[in-house]
Short mmCIF file of C-alpha atoms and ligand atoms in Angstrom, two decimals:
data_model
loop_
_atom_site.label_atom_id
_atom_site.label_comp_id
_atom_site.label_asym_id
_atom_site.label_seq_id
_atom_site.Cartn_x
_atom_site.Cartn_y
_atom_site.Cartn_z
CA UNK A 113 0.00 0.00 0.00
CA UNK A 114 2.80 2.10 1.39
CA UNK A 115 4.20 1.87 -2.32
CA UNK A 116 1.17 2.69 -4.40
CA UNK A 117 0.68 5.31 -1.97
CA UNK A 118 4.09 6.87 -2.56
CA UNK A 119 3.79 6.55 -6.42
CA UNK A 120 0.36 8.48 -6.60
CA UNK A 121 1.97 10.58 -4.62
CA UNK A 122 5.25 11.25 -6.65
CA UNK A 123 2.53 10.98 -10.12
CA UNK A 124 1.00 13.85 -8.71
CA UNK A 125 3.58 15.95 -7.80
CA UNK A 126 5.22 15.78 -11.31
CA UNK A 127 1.75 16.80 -12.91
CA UNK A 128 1.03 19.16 -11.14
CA UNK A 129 4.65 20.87 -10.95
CA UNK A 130 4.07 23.94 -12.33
CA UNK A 131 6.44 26.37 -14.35
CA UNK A 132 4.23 29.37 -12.82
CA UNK A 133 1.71 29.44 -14.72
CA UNK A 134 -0.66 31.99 -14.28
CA UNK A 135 -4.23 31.61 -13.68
CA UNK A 136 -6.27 32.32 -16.93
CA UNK A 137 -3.25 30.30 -19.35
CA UNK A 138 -3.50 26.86 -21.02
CA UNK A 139 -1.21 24.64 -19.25
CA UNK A 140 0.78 22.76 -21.90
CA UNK A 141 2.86 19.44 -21.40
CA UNK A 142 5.68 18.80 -23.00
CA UNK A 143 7.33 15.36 -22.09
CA UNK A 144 10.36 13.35 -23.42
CA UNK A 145 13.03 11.12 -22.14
CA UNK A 146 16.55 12.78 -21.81
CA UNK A 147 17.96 14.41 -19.39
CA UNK A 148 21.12 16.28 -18.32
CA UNK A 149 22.00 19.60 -18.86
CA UNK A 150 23.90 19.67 -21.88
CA UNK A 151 21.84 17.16 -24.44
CA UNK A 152 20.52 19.17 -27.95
CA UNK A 153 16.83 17.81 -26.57
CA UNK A 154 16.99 19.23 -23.32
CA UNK A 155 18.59 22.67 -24.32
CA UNK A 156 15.61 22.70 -27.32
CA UNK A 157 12.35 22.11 -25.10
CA UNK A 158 13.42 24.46 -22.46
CA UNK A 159 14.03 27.24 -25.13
CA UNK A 160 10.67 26.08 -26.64
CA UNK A 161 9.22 26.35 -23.46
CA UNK A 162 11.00 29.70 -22.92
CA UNK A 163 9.99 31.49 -25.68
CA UNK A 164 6.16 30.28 -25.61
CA UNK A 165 6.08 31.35 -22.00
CA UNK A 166 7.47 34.78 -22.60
CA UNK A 167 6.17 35.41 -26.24
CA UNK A 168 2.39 34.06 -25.20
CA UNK A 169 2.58 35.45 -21.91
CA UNK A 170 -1.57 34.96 -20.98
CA UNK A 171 -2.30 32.49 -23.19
CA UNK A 172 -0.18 29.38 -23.13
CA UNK A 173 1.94 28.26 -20.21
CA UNK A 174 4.64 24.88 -21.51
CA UNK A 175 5.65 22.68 -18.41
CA UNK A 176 8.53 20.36 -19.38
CA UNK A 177 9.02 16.98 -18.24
CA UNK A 178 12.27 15.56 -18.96
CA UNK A 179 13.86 12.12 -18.33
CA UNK A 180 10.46 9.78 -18.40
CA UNK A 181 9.20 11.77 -15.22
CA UNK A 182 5.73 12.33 -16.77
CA UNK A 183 5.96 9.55 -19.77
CA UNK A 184 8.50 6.88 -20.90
CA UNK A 185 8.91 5.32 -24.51
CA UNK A 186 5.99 3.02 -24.49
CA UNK A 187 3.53 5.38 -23.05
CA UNK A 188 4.14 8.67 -24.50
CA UNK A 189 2.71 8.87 -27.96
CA UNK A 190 -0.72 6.72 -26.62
CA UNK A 191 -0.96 9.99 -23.67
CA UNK A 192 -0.76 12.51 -26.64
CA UNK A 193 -3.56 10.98 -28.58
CA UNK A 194 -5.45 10.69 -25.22
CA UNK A 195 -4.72 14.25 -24.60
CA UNK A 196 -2.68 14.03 -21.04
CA UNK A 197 0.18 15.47 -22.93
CA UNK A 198 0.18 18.01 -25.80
CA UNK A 199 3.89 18.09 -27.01
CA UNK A 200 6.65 15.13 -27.59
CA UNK A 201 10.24 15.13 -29.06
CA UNK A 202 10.21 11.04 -29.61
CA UNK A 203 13.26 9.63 -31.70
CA UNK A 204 12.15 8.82 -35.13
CA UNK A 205 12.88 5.51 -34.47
CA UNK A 206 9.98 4.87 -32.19
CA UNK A 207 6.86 5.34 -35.08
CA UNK A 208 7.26 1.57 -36.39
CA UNK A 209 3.20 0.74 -35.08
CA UNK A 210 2.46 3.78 -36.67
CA UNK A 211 4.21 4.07 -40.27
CA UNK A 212 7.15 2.20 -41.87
CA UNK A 213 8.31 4.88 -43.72
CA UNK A 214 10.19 6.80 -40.78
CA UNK A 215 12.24 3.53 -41.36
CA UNK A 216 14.37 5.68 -43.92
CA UNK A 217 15.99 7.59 -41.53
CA UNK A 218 17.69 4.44 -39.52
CA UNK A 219 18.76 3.12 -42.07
CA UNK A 220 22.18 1.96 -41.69
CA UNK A 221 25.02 4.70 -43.09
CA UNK A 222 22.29 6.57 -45.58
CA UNK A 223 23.81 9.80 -44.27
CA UNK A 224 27.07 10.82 -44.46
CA UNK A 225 26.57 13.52 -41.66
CA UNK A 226 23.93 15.56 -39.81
CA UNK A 227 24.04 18.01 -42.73
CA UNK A 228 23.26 15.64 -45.21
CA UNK A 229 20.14 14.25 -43.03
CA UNK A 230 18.91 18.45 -43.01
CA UNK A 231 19.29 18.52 -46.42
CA UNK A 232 16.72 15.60 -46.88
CA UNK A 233 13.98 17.11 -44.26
CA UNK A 234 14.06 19.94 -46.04
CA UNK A 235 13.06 18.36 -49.52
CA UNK A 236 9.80 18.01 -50.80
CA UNK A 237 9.48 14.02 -49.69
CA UNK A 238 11.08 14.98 -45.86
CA UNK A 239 8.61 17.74 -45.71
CA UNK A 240 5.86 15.50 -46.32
CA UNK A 241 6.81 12.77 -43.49
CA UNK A 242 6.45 15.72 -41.22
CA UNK A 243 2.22 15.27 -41.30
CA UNK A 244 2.34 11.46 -42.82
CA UNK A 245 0.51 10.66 -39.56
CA UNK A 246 -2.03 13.64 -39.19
CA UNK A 247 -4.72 11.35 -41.00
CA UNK A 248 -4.96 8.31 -39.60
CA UNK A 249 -3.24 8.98 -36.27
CA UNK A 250 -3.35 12.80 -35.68
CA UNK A 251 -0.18 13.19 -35.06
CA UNK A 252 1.76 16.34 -36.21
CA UNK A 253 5.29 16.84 -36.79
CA UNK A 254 6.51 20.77 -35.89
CA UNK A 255 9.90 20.14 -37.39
CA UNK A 256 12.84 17.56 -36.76
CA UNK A 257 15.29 17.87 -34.62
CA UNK A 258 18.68 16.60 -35.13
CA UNK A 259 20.16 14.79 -32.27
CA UNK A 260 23.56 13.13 -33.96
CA UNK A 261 25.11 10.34 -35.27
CA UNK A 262 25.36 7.05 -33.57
CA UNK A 263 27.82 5.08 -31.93
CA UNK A 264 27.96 1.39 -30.74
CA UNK A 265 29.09 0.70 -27.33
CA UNK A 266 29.79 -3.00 -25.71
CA UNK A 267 31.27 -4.82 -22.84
CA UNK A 268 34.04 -5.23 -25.08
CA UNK A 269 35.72 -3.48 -27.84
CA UNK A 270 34.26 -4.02 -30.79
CA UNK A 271 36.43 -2.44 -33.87
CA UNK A 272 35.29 -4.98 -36.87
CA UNK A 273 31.49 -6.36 -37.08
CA UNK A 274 32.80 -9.97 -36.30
CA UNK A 275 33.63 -8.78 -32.60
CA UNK A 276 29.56 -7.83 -32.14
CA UNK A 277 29.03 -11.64 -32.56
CA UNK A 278 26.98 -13.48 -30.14
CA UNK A 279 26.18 -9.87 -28.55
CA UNK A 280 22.75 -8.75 -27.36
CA UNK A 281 22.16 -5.12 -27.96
CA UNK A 282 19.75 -2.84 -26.50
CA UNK A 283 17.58 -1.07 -29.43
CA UNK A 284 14.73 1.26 -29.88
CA UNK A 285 11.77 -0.30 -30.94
CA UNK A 286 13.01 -0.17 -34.81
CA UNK A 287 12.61 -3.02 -37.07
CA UNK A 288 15.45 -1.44 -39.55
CA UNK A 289 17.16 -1.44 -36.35
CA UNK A 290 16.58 -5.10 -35.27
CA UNK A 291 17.61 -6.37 -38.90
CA UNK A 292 20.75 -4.53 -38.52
CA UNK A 293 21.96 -5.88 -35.23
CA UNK A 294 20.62 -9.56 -36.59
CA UNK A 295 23.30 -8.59 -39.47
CA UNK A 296 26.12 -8.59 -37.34
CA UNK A 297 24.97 -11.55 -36.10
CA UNK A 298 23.93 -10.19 -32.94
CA UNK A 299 20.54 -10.45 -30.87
CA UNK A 300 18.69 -6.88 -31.20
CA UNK A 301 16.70 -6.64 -27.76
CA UNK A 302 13.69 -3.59 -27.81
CA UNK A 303 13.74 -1.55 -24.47
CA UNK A 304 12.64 1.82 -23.10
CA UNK A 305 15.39 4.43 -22.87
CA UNK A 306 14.89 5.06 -18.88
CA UNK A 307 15.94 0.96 -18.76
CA UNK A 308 19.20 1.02 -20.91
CA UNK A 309 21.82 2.23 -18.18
CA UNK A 310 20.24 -0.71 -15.78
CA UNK A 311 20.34 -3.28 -18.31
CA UNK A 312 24.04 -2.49 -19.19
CA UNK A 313 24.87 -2.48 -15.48
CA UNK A 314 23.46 -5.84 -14.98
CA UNK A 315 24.31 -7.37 -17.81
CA UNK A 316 20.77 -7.96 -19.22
CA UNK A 317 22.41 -6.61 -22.39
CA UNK A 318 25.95 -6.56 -23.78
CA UNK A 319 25.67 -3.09 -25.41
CA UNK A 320 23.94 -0.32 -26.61
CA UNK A 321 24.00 2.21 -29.88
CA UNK A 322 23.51 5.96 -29.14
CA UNK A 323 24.86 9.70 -29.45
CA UNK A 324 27.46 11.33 -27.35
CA UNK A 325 24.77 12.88 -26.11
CA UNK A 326 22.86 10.40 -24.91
CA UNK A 327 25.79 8.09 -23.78
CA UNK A 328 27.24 11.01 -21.48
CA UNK A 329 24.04 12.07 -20.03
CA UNK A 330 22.97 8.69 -19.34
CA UNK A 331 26.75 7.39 -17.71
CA UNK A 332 26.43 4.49 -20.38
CA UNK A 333 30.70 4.94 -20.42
CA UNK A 334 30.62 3.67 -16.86
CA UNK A 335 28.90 0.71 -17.70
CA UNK A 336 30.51 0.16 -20.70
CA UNK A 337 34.22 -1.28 -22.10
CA UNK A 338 34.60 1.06 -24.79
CA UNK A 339 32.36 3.33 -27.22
CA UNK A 340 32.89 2.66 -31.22
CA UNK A 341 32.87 5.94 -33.47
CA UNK A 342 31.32 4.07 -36.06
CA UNK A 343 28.76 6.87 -37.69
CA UNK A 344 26.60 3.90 -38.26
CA UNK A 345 23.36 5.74 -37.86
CA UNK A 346 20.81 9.01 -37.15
CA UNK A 347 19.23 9.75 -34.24
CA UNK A 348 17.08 12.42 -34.79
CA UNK A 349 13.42 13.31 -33.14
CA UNK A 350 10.15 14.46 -34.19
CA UNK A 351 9.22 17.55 -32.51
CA UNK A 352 5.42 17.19 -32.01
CA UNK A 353 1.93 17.31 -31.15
CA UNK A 354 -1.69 16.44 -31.80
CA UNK A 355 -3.82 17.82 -34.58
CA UNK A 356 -6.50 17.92 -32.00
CA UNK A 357 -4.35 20.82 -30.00
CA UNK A 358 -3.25 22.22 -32.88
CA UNK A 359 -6.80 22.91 -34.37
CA UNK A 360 -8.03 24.01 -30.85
CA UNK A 361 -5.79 26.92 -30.54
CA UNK A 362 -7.43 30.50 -32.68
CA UNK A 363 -5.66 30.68 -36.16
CA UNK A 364 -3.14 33.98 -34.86
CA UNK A 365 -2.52 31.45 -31.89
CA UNK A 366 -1.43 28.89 -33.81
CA UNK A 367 0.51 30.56 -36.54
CA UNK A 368 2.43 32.24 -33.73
CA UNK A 369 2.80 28.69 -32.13
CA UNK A 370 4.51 27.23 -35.68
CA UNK A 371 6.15 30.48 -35.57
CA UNK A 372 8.36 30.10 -32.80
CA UNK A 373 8.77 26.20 -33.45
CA UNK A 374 10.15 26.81 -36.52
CA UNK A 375 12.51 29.16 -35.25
CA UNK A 376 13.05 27.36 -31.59
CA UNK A 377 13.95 24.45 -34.12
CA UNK A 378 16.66 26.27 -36.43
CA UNK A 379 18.38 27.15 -33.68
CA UNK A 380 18.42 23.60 -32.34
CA UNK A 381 19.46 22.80 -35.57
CA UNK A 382 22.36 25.13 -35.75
CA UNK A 383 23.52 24.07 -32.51
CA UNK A 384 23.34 20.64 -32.18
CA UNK A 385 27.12 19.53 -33.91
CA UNK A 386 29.00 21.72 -31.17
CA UNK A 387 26.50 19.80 -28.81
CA UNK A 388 27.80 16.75 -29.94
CA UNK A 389 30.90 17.35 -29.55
CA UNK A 390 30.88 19.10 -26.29
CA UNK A 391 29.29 15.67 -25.21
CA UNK A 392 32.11 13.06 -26.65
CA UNK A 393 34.69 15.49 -25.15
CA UNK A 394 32.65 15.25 -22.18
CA UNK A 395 33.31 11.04 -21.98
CA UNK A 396 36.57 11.60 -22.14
CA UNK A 397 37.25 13.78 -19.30
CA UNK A 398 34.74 11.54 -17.35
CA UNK A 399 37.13 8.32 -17.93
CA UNK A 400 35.20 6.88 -20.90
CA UNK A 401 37.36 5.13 -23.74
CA UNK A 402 36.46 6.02 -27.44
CA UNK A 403 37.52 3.54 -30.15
CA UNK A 404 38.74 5.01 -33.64
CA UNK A 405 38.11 3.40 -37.02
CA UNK A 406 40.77 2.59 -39.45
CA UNK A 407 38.95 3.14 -43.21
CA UNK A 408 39.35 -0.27 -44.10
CA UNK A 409 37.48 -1.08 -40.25
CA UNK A 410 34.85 1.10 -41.27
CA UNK A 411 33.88 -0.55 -44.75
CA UNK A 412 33.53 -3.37 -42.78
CA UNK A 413 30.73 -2.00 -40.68
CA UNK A 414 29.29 -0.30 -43.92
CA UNK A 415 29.59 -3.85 -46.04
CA UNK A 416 27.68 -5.75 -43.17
CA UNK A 417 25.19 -3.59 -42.97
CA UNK A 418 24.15 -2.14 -46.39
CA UNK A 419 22.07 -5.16 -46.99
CA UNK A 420 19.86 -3.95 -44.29
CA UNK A 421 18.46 -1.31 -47.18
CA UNK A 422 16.91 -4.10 -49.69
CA UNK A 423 15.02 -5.61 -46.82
CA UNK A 424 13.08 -2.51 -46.04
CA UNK A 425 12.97 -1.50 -49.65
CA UNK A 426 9.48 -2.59 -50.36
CA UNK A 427 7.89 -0.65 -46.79
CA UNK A 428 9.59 2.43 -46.70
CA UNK A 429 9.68 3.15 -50.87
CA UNK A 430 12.70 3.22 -53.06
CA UNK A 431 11.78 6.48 -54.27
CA UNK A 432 12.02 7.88 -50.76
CA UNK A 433 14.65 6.08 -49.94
CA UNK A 434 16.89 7.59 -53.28
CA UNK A 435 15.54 11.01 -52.00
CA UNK A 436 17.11 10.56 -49.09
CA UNK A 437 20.50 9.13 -49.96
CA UNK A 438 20.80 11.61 -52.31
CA UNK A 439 20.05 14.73 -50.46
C1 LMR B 89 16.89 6.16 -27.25
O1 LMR B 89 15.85 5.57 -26.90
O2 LMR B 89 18.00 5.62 -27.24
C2 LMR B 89 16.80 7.60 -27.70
O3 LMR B 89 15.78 7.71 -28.63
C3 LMR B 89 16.52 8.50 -26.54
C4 LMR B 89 16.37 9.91 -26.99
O4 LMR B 89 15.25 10.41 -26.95
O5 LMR B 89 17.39 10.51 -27.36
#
């Protein structure tokens, strides 16, 4: 009892935090998983938040709930359809029940770099994947937001594909990603974010792939041999919300809402490289080991992998898959 009690308790407080909102203003939730100080996510919902608070001052009041306080992985896009939460930043890799087509953007070395994964949201076909869920789901995307590359970490150094062998890797819920770790010969194992540095601690899983970012934030070094720079993926998020709060704010409301999204996420845009790197110098000085690629390691990696791309031809669309290689 003593434990329910205390978890009410604790579910209450963090709803009912408030950011001071004034009486008379909307109160708006914005929840996602990361947490720190210095992760591009973070930084980008509290300006968000900022700027709505200041610039809407009366109207619409943005609490923020990082670090799966309010919602985790598995519950967060089902609360924004049910309307307990009105804005998300989920990885793209976390829409597979929804659409197959955000599988372009895990697919295994597409993009060179962050740039060249901008360049593609900002064509015709990554604009439209922005609102390929209004219809049937109601889901809107505001705008992407870059997060970084990714990088494979283990129990054990892992420098050629052949030493990922036998591993089981934590994953987002991805099926692009789950073929790719079953390329390596590896078992892919699905698990909430908020689980990963517990699982690596206990050995429920070998390893995990993620962003500087993410992998100083979340201690993953400690738990951890060694961190591969192997570029292998994106991680990038959908900044979003419902088409139900969207359409129930007054049309100067909402254009000044998509106003300062837009802008809230150029700027995260802009900033999120020096982020990055801020974050793998960040390992370093904490203790963490980074492993190098020679070329010849890397085509390794890129050689096991690219075979990922025919298997998901056929769901996510050649066409957008071109479109986005070739950005
Ligand atoms: C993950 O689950 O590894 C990431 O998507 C977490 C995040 O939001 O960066």
């Amino acid at each position: 009892i003593s434990l329910a009690l205390t978890t009410a308790a604790l579910a209450f407080t963090a709803t009912t935090a408030s950011a001071n909102c004034d009486s008379g203003e909307r109160v708006v939730k914005f929840s996602h998983v990361t947490g720190g100080t210095t992760h591009p996510k973070v930084v980008a919902a509290n300006n968000f938040a900022e700027r709505v608070n200041e610039e809407m001052n009366g109207k619409l009041c943005i609490e923020v709930f990082p670090n799966s306080t309010l919602f985790g992985d598995s519950k967060e896009l089902e609360a924004l359809l049910l309307g307990d939460v009105q804005l998300l930043a989920p990885s793209l890799s976390k829409f597979g029940s929804y659409t197959p087509k955000y599988g372009v953007f895990d697919l295994p070395f597409i993009f060179q770099d962050m740039d060249h994964a901008i360049r593609f949201t900002q064509t015709a076909e990554g604009k439209d994947l922005l609102t390929e869920m209004d219809d049937y789901a109601g889901f809107v995307g505001l705008g992407y937001w870059m997060s970084g590359m990714k990088y494979f970490s283990a129990n054990k150094p892992l420098m050629v594909p052949s030493d990922a062998e036998g591993l089981k890797f934590r994953v987002q819920t991805s099926d692009v990603a789950k073929q790719m770790i079953a390329a390596m010969d590896a078992s892919p194992q699905a698990m909430a974010f908020s689980e990963v540095y517990g699982a690596l601690q206990t050995g429920v899983v070998d390893g995990q792939e993620n962003t500087w970012s993410n992998i100083y934030t979340k201690k993953f070094y400690e738990v951890q041999d060694s961190i591969t720079e192997t570029n292998h993926q994106l991680l990038a998020y959908l900044f979003m919300t419902s088409s139900e709060f969207l359409s129930s704010l007054s049309d100067e409301d909402r254009a000044q809402f998509i106003a300062i999204a837009d802008a809230v996420t150029q700027e995260a845009n802009e900033s999120v490289k020096a982020k990055e790197a801020a974050n793998r110098e960040n390992i370093l000085k904490a203790g963490g080991t980074i492993n190098t690629l020679s070329p010849e390691q890397r085509a390794e990696w890129v050689e096991t992998m690219k075979p990922v791309w025919k298997q998901f031809e056929s769901d996510i669309g050649k066409d957008l898959i071109d479109a986005a290689a070739g950005a």
